[in-house]
Short mmCIF file of C-alpha atoms in Angstrom, two decimals:
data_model
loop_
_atom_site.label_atom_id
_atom_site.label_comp_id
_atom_site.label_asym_id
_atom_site.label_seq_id
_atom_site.Cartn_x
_atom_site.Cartn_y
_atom_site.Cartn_z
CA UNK A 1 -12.72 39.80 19.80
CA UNK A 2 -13.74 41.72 16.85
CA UNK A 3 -14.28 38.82 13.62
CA UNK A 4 -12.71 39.94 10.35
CA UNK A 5 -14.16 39.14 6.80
CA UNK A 6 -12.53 36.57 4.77
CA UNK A 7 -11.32 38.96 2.37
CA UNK A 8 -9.57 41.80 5.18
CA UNK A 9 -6.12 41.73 5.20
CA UNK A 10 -4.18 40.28 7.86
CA UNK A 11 -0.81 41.88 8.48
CA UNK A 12 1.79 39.57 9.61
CA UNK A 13 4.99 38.45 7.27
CA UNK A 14 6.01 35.04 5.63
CA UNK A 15 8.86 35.58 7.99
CA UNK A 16 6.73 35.87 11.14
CA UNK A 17 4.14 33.27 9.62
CA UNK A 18 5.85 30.82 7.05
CA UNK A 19 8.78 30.16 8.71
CA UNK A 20 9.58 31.70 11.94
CA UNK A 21 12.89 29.41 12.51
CA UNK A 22 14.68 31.44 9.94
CA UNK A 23 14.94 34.66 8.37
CA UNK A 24 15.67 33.27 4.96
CA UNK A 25 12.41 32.69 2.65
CA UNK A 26 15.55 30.36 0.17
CA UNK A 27 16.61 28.69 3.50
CA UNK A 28 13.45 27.63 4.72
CA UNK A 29 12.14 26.10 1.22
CA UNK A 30 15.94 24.18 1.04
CA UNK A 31 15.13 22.74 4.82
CA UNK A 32 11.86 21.46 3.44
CA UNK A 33 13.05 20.10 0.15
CA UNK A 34 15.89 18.11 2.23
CA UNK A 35 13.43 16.64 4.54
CA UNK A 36 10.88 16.10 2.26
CA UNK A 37 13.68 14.11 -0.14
CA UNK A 38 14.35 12.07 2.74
CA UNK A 39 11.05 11.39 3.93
CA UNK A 40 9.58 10.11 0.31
CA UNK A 41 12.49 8.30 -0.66
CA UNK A 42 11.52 6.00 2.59
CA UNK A 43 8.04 5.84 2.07
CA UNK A 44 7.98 5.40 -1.54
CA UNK A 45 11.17 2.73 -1.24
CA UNK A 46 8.25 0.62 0.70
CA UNK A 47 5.11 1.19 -1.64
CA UNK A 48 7.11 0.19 -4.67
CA UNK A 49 9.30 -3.06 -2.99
CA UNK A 50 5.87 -3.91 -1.81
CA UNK A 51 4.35 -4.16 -5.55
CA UNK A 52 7.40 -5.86 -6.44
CA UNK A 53 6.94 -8.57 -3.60
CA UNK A 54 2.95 -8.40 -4.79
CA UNK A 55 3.82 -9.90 -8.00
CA UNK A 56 4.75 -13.67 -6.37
CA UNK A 57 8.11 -13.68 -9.18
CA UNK A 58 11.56 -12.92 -9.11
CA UNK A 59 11.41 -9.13 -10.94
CA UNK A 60 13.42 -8.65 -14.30
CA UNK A 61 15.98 -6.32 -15.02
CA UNK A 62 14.03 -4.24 -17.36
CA UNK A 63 11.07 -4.10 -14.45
CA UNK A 64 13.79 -3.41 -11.62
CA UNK A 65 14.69 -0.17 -14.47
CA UNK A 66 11.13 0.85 -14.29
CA UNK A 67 10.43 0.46 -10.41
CA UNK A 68 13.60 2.29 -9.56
CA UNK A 69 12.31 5.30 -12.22
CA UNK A 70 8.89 5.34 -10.89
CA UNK A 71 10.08 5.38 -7.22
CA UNK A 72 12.48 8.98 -7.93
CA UNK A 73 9.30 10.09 -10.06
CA UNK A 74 7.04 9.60 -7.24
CA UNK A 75 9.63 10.87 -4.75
CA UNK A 76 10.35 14.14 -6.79
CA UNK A 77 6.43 14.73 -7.13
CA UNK A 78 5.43 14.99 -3.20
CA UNK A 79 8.85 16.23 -2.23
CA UNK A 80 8.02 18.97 -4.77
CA UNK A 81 4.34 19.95 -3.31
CA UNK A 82 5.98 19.81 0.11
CA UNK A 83 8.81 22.98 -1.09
CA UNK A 84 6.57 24.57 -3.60
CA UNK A 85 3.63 25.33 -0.70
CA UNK A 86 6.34 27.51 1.13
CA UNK A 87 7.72 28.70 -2.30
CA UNK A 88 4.20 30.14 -3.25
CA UNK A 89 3.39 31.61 0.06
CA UNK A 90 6.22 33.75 0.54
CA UNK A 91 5.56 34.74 -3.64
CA UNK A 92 2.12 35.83 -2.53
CA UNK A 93 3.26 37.63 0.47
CA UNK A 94 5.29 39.34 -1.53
CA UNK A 95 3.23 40.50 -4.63
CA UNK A 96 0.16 41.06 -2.79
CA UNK A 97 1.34 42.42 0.29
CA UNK A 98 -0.49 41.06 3.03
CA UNK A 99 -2.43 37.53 3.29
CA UNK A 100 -6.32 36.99 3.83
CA UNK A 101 -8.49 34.06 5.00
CA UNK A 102 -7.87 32.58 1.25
CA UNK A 103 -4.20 33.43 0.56
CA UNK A 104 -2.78 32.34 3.80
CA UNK A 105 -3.20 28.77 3.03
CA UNK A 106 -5.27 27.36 0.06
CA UNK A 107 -4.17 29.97 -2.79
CA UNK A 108 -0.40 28.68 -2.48
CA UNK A 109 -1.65 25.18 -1.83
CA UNK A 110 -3.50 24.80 -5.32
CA UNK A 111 -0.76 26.36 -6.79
CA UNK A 112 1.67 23.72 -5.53
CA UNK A 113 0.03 20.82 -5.89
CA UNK A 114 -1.06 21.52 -9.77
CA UNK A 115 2.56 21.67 -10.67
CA UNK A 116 3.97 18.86 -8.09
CA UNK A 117 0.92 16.37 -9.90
CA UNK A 118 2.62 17.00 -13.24
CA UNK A 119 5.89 15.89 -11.82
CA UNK A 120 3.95 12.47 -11.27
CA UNK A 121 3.82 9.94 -13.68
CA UNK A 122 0.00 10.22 -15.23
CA UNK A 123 -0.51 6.23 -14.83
CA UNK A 124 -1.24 7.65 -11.00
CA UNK A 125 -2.68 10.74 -10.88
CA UNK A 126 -6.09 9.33 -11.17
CA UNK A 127 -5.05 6.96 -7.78
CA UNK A 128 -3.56 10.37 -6.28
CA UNK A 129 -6.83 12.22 -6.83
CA UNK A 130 -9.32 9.81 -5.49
CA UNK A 131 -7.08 9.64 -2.44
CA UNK A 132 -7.09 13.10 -1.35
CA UNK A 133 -10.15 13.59 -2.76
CA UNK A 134 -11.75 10.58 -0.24
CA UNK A 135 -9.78 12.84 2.86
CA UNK A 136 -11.20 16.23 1.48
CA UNK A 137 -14.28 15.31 1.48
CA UNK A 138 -14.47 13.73 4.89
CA UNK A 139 -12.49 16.86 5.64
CA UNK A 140 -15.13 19.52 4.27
CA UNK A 141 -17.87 17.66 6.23
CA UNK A 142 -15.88 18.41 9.18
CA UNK A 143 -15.65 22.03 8.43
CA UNK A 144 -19.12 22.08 7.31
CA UNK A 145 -20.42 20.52 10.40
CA UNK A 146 -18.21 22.58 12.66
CA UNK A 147 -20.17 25.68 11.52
CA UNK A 148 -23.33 24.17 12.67
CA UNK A 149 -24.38 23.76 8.79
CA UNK A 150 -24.54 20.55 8.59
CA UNK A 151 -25.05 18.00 11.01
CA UNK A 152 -24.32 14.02 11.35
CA UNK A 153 -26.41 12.01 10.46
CA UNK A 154 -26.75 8.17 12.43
CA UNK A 155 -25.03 5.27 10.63
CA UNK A 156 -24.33 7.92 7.86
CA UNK A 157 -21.22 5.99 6.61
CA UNK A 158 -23.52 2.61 6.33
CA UNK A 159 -25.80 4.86 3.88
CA UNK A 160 -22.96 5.78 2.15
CA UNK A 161 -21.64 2.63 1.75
CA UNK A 162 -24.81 1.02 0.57
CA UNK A 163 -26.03 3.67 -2.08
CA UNK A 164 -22.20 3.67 -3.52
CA UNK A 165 -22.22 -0.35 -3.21
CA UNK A 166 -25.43 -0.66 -5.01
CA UNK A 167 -24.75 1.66 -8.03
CA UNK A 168 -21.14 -0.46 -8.02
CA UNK A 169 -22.87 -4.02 -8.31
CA UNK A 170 -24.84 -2.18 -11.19
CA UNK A 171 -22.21 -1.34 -12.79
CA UNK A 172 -20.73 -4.63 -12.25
CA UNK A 173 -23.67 -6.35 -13.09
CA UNK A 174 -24.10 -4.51 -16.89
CA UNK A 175 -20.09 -5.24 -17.47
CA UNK A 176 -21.48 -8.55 -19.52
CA UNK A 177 -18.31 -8.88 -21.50
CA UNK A 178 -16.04 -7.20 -19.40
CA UNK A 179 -16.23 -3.98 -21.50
CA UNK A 180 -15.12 -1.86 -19.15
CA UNK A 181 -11.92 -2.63 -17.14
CA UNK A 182 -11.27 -1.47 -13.23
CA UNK A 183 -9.59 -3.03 -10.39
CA UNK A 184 -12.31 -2.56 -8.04
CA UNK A 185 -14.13 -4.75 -10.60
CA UNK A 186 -11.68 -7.48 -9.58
CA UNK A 187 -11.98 -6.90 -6.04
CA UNK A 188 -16.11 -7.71 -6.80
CA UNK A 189 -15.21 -10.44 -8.77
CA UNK A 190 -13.34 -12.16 -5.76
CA UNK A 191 -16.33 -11.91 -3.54
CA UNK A 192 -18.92 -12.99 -5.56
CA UNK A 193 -18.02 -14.34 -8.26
CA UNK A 194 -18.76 -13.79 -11.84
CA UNK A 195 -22.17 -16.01 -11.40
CA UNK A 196 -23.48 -12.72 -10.71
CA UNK A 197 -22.21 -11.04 -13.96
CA UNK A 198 -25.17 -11.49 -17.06
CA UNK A 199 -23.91 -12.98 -20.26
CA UNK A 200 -25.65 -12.93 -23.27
CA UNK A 201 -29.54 -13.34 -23.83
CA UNK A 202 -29.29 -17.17 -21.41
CA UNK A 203 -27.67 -16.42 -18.33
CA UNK A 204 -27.88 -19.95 -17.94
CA UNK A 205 -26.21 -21.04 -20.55
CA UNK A 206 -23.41 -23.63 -20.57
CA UNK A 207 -24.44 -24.48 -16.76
CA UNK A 208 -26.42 -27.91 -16.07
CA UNK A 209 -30.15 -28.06 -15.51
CA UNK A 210 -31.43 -28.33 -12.57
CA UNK A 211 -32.22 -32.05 -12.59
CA UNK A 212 -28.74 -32.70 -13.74
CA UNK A 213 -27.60 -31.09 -10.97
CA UNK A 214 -29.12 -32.51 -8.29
CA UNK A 215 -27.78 -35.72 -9.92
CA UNK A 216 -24.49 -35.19 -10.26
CA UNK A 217 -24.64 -33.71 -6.67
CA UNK A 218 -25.27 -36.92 -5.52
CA UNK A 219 -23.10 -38.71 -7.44
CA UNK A 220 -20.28 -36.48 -5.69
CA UNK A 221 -21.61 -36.54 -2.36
CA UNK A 222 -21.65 -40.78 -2.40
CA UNK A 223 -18.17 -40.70 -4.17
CA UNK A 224 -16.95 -38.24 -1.80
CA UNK A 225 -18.37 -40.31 1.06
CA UNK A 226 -17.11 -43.52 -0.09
CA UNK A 227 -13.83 -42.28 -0.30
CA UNK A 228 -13.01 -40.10 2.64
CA UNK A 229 -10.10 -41.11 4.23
CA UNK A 230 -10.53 -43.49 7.56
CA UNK A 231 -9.67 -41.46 10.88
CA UNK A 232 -8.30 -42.97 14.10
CA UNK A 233 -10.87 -41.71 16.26
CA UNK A 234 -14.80 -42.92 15.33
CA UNK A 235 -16.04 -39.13 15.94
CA UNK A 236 -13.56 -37.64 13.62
CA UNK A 237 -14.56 -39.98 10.91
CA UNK A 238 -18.39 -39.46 11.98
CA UNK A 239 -18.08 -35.85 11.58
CA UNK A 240 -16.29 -36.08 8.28
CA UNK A 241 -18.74 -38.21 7.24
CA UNK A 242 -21.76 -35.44 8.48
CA UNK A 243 -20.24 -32.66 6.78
CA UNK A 244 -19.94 -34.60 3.35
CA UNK A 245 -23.10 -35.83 3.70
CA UNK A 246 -24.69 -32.23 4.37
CA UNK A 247 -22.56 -30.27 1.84
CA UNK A 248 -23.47 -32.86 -0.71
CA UNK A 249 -27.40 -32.32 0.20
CA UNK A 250 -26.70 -28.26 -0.17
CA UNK A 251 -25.24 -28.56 -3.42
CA UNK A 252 -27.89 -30.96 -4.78
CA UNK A 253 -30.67 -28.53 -3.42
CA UNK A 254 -32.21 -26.86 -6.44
CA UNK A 255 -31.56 -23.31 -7.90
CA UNK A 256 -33.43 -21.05 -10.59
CA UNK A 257 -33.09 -21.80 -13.93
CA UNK A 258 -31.18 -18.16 -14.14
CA UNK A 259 -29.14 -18.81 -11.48
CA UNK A 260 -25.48 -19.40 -12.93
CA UNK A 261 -23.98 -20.59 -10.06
CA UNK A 262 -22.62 -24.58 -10.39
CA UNK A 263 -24.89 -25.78 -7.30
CA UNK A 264 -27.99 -25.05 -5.18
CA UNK A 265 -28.50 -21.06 -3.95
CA UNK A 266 -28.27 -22.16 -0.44
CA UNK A 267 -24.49 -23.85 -0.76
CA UNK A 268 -23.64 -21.25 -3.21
CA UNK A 269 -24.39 -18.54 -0.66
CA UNK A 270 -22.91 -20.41 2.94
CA UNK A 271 -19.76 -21.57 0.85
CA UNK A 272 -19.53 -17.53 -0.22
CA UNK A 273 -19.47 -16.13 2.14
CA UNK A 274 -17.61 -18.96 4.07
CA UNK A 275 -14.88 -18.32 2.21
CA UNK A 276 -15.01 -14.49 2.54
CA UNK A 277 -15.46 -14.86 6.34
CA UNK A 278 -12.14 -17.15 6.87
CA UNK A 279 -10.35 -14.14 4.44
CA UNK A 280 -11.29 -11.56 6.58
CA UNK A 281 -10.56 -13.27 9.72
CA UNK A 282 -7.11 -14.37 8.54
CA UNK A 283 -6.27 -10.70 7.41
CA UNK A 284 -7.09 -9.18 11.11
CA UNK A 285 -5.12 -12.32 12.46
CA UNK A 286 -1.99 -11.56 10.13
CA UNK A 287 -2.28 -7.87 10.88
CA UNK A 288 -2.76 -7.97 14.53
CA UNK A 289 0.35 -10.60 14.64
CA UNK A 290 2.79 -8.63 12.79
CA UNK A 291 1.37 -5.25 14.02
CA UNK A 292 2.14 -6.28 17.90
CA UNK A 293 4.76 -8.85 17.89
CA UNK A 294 6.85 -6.61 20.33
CA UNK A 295 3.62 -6.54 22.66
CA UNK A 296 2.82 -10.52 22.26
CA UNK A 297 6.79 -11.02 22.80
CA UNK A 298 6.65 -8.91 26.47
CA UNK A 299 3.26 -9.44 27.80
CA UNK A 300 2.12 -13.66 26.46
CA UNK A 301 -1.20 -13.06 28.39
CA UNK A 302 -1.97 -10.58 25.07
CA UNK A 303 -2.06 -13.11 23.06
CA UNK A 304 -5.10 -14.63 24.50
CA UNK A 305 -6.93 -11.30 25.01
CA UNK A 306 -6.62 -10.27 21.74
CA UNK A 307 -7.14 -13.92 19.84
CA UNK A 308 -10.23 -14.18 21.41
CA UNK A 309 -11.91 -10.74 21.47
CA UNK A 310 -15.12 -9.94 19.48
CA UNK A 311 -13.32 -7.32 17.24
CA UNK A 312 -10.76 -9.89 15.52
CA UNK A 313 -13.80 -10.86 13.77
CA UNK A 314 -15.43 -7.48 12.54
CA UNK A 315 -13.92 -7.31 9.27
CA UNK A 316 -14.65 -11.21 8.52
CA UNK A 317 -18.29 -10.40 9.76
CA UNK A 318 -18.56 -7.97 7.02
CA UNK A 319 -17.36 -9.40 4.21
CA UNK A 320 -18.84 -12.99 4.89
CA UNK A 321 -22.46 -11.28 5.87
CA UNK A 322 -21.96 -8.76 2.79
CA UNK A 323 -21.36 -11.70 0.18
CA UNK A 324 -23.83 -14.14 1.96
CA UNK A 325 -26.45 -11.55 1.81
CA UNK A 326 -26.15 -10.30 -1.55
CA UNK A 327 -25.62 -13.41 -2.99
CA UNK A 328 -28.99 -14.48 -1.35
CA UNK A 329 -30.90 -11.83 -1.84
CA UNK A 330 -29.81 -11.82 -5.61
CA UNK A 331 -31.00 -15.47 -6.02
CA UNK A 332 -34.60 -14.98 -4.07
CA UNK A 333 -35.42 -11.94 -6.50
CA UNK A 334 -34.83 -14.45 -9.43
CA UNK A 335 -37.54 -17.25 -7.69
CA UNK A 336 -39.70 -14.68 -7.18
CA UNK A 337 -39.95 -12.84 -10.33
CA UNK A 338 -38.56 -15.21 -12.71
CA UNK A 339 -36.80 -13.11 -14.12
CA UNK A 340 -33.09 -11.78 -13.98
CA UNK A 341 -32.03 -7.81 -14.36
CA UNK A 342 -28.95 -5.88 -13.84
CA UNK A 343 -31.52 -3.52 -11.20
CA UNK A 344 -31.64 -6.26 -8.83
CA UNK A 345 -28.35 -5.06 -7.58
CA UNK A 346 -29.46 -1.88 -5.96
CA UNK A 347 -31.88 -3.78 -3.82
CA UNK A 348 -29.53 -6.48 -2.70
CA UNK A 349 -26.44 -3.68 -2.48
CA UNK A 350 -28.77 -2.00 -0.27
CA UNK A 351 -29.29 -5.51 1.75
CA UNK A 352 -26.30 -6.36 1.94
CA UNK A 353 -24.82 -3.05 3.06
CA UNK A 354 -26.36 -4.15 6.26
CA UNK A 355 -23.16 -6.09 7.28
CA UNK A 356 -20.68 -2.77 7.00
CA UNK A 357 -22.12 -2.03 10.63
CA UNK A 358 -19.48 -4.80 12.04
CA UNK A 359 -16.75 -2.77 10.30
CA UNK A 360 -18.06 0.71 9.46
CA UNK A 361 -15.07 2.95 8.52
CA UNK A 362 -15.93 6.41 7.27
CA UNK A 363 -12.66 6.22 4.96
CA UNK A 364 -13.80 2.91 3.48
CA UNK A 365 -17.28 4.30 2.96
CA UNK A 366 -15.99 7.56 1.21
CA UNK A 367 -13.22 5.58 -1.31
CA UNK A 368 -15.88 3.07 -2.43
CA UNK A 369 -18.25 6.34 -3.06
CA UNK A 370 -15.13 7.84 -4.81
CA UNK A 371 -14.66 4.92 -6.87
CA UNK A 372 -18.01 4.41 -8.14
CA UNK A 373 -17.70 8.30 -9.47
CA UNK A 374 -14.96 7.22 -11.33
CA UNK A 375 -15.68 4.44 -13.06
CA UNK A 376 -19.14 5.64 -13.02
CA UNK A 377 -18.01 9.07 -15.09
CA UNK A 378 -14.86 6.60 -17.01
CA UNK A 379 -17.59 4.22 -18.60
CA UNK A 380 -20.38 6.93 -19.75
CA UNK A 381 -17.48 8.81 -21.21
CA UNK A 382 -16.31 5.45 -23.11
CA UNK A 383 -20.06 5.13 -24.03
CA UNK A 384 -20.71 8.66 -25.28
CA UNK A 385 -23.13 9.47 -23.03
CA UNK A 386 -20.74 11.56 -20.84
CA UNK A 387 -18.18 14.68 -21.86
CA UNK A 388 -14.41 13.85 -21.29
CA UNK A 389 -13.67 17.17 -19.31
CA UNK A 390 -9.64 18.38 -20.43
CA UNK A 391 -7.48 18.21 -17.12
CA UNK A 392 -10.50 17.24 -14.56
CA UNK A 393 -8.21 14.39 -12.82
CA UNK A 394 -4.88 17.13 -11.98
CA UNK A 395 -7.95 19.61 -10.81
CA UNK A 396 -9.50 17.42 -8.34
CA UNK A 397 -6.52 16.32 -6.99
CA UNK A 398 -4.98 20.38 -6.98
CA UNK A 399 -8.43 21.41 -5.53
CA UNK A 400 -8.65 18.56 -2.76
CA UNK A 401 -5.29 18.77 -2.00
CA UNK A 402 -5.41 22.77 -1.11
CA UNK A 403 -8.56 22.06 1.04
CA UNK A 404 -6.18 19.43 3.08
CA UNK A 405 -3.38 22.32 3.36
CA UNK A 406 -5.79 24.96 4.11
CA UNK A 407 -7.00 22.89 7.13
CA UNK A 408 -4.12 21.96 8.16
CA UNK A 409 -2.94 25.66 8.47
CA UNK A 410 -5.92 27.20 9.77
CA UNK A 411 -8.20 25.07 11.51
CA UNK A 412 -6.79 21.42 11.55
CA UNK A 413 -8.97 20.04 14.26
CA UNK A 414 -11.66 19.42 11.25
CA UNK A 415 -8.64 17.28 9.57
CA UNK A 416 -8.31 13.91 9.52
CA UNK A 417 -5.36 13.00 12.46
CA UNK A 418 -3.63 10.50 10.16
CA UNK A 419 -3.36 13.01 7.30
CA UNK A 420 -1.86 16.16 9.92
CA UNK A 421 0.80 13.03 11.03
CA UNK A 422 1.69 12.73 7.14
CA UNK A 423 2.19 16.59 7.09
CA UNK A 424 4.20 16.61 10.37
CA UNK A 425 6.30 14.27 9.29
CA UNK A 426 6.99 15.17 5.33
CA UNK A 427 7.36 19.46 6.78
CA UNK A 428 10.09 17.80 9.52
CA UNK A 429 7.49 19.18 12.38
CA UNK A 430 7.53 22.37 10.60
CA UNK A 431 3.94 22.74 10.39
CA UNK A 432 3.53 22.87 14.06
CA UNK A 433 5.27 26.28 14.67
CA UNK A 434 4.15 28.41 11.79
CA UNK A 435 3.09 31.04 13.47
CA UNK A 436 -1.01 31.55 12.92
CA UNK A 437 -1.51 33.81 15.72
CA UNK A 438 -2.52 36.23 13.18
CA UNK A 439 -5.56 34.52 11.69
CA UNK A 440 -7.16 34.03 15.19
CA UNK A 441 -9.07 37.37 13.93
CA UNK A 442 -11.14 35.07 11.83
CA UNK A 443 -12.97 33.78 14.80
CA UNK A 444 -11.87 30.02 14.53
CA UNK A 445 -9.21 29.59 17.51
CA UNK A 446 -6.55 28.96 15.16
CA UNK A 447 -4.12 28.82 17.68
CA UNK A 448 -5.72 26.75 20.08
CA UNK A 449 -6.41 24.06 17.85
CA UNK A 450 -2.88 24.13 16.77
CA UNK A 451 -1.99 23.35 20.06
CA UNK A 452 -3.95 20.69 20.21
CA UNK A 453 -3.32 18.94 17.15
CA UNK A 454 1.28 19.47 18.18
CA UNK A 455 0.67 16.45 20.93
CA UNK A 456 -0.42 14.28 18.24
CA UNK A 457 2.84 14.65 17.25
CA UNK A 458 6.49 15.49 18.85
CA UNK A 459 8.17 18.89 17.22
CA UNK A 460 11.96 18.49 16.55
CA UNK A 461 14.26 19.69 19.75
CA UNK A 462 16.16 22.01 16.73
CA UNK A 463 13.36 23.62 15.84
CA UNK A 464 11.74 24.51 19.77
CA UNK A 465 15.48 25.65 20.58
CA UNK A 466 15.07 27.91 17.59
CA UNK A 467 12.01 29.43 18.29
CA UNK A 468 13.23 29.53 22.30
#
């Protein structure tokens, strides 16, 4: 079959392409506004209940006003890029006459989602833009790759991570008076602490010596000792009695004068990422309880298998290895070059990235990648080294978003199968039987991979019978 530039015309009709269910150009965008009302009402109801629950209080009136405003806002923005894409494709159809490889799908798209992000409030537009942003990109690589342009690359995501980790710590690192606020900030502070955050000209300062510490150590490890309480059984009360004695010896182990954690590096790095380990574990724990109740409820012998496996553990295997590691490697570099510097991040990012490879997740790679851009480009724009560009957030999010449709209409095996799902489900299975036959001339099995992609998902009876 002959393959058609990107710019030829392809003759076929919104009617025969857009919406082959029904004649009507004003009937088809009304179906998809009504679904797509119903749709983000439901999903939006749950984000915003859930960062009402997220606060740990009873809500006020005046923030029960502002959830229920946000929640219509937010529904009336992605109900309105869900109508406006088949608004702007039948509009093109009509004033240029014919679609091409760039009209068909990502024209319209842009179009629609640059006035569906003004709908949205602009407290979220930068969170809407690094989201679709984080898919598009994943998205392009596919596209890339399935022209035989790129290629993947081994443990890419791990590289990704640690480069994107390294330049965050930095970042996180040179924040000495928390100048610049984030929420991923936050998140770093959790992990590690602010010991790892440089203060002023003496790190140091306002923390014991050395020699005080190891006194005080043992001071609390014989108090401690002395006071643990008296167990029926003589090996309960022996291993107390060890692990008192042993966490006591950790913390009175010595640490560099730079060092700003309370006790020795060694304690400082086990009870790290200790704590980040049991976090982790007790997240997959939670999730896999909730997630599978119905299966635990019919088949007990689950509960066992899945308990016990390896992979309830991958996610508290990163985050306690990550924090151990950098944490560690962080406090050697200051023994060995007595010395502290906001660059010893990138070498113990890089470390530490290590541990990702128990939960490598090319989504989690991308968004930390994504996030580092932003707060990257947000805090050398505060500093003046950077130029605030007019508009740059609503054009990411209008350009990413247009790649996502584009794929989705034309080749969507290169899009992520969670993301074709969300636009299934928002377009009511519409997207399934717009007819693409016609851009199969472009050399990239259109319809095949639509095919494909339809038993990720089940179409609506109405619509088959209509197309029957």
């Amino acid at each position: 079959m002959q393959v058609l530039s990107k710019m030829t015309p392809v003759p076929v009709t919104c009617l025969e392409y857009v919406h082959p269910w029904t004649q009507s150009c004003t009937v088809a965008t009304a179906e998809l506004m009504i679904i797509g009302v119903q749709y983000c009402l439901r999903i939006y109801a749950a984000v915003y209940a859930l960062s009402l629950v997220m606060r740990g209080r009873v809500p006020s009136l005046p923030e029960l006003k502002k959830t229920l405003r946000g929640w219509l806002q937010s529904t009336a923005f992605l109900t309105t890029n869900a109508f406006s894409y088949s608004i702007m494709m039948c509009s093109l159809r009509r004033l240029l006459g014919s679609y091409n490889f760039y009209t068909a799908s990502y024209v319209p798209a842009f179009f629609a989602a640059l006035i569906s992000i003004m709908v949205e409030r602009s407290s979220r537009r930068a969170l809407l833009a690094l989201y679709v942003s984080n898919v598009a990109t994943e998205t392009m690589w596919n596209i890339l790759q399935s022209r035989g342009l790129v290629r993947s690359i081994p443990h890419g995501e791990i590289a990704i991570f640690g480069v994107a980790t390294s330049v965050l710590m930095y970042c996180y690192r040179k924040n000495r008076q928390k100048e610049y606020r984030d929420s991923m900030f936050d998140v770093v502070r959790f992990a590690i602490g602010d010991s790892e955050v440089m203060k002023g000209d003496h790190p140091s300062e306002g923390v014991e010596p050395p020699a005080v510490q190891n006194v005080v150590g043992r001071a609390e490890s014989s108090q401690r000792a002395s006071k643990s309480p008296k167990y029926p059984l003589p090996f309960i009360q022996a291993a107390v009695q060890a692990y008192l004695q042993l966490t006591g010896r950790l913390k009175a182990m010595g640490k560099h004068k730079l060092c700003r954690h309370r006790y020795g590096c060694v304690y400082d790095t086990l009870s790290s990422g200790g704590r980040m380990f049991s976090i982790g574990l007790g997240i997959q724990v939670v999730m896999k309880a909730v997630l599978q109740m119905r299966k635990f409820i019919s088949r007990p012998a689950l509960l066992r298998k899945t308990f016990l496996s390896k992979d309830i553990a991958r996610l508290g295997l990163f985050l306690g290895g990550f924090t151990s590691i950098y944490k560690m490697s962080s406090c050697l570099l200051r023994h060995f070059t007595d010395s502290d510097s906001p660059m010893f991040a990138f070498p113990s990012g890089l470390l530490a990235s290590v541990a990702f490879a128990f939960y490598s997740d090319n989504t989690i790679a991308l968004y930390i990648m994504w996030k580092t851009l932003q707060i990257t480009y947000n805090w050398g724009i505060e500093k003046g080294y950077l130029p605030r560009v007019p508009g740059f957030t609503v054009m990411l999010y209008a350009v990413s978003t247009a790649l996502l449709f584009h794929a989705a209409t034309i080749e969507p095996q290169n899009l992520r199968p969670s993301y074709w799902k969300f636009l299934h489900s928002i377009s009511g299975g519409r997207i399934c039987i717009m007819d693409r036959s016609g851009f199969d001339v472009y050399g990239l099995n259109t319809s095949g991979q639509i095919r494909t992609m339809m038993n990720l998902c089940k179409t609506e009876p109405i619509l088959q019978g209509r197309l029957s």
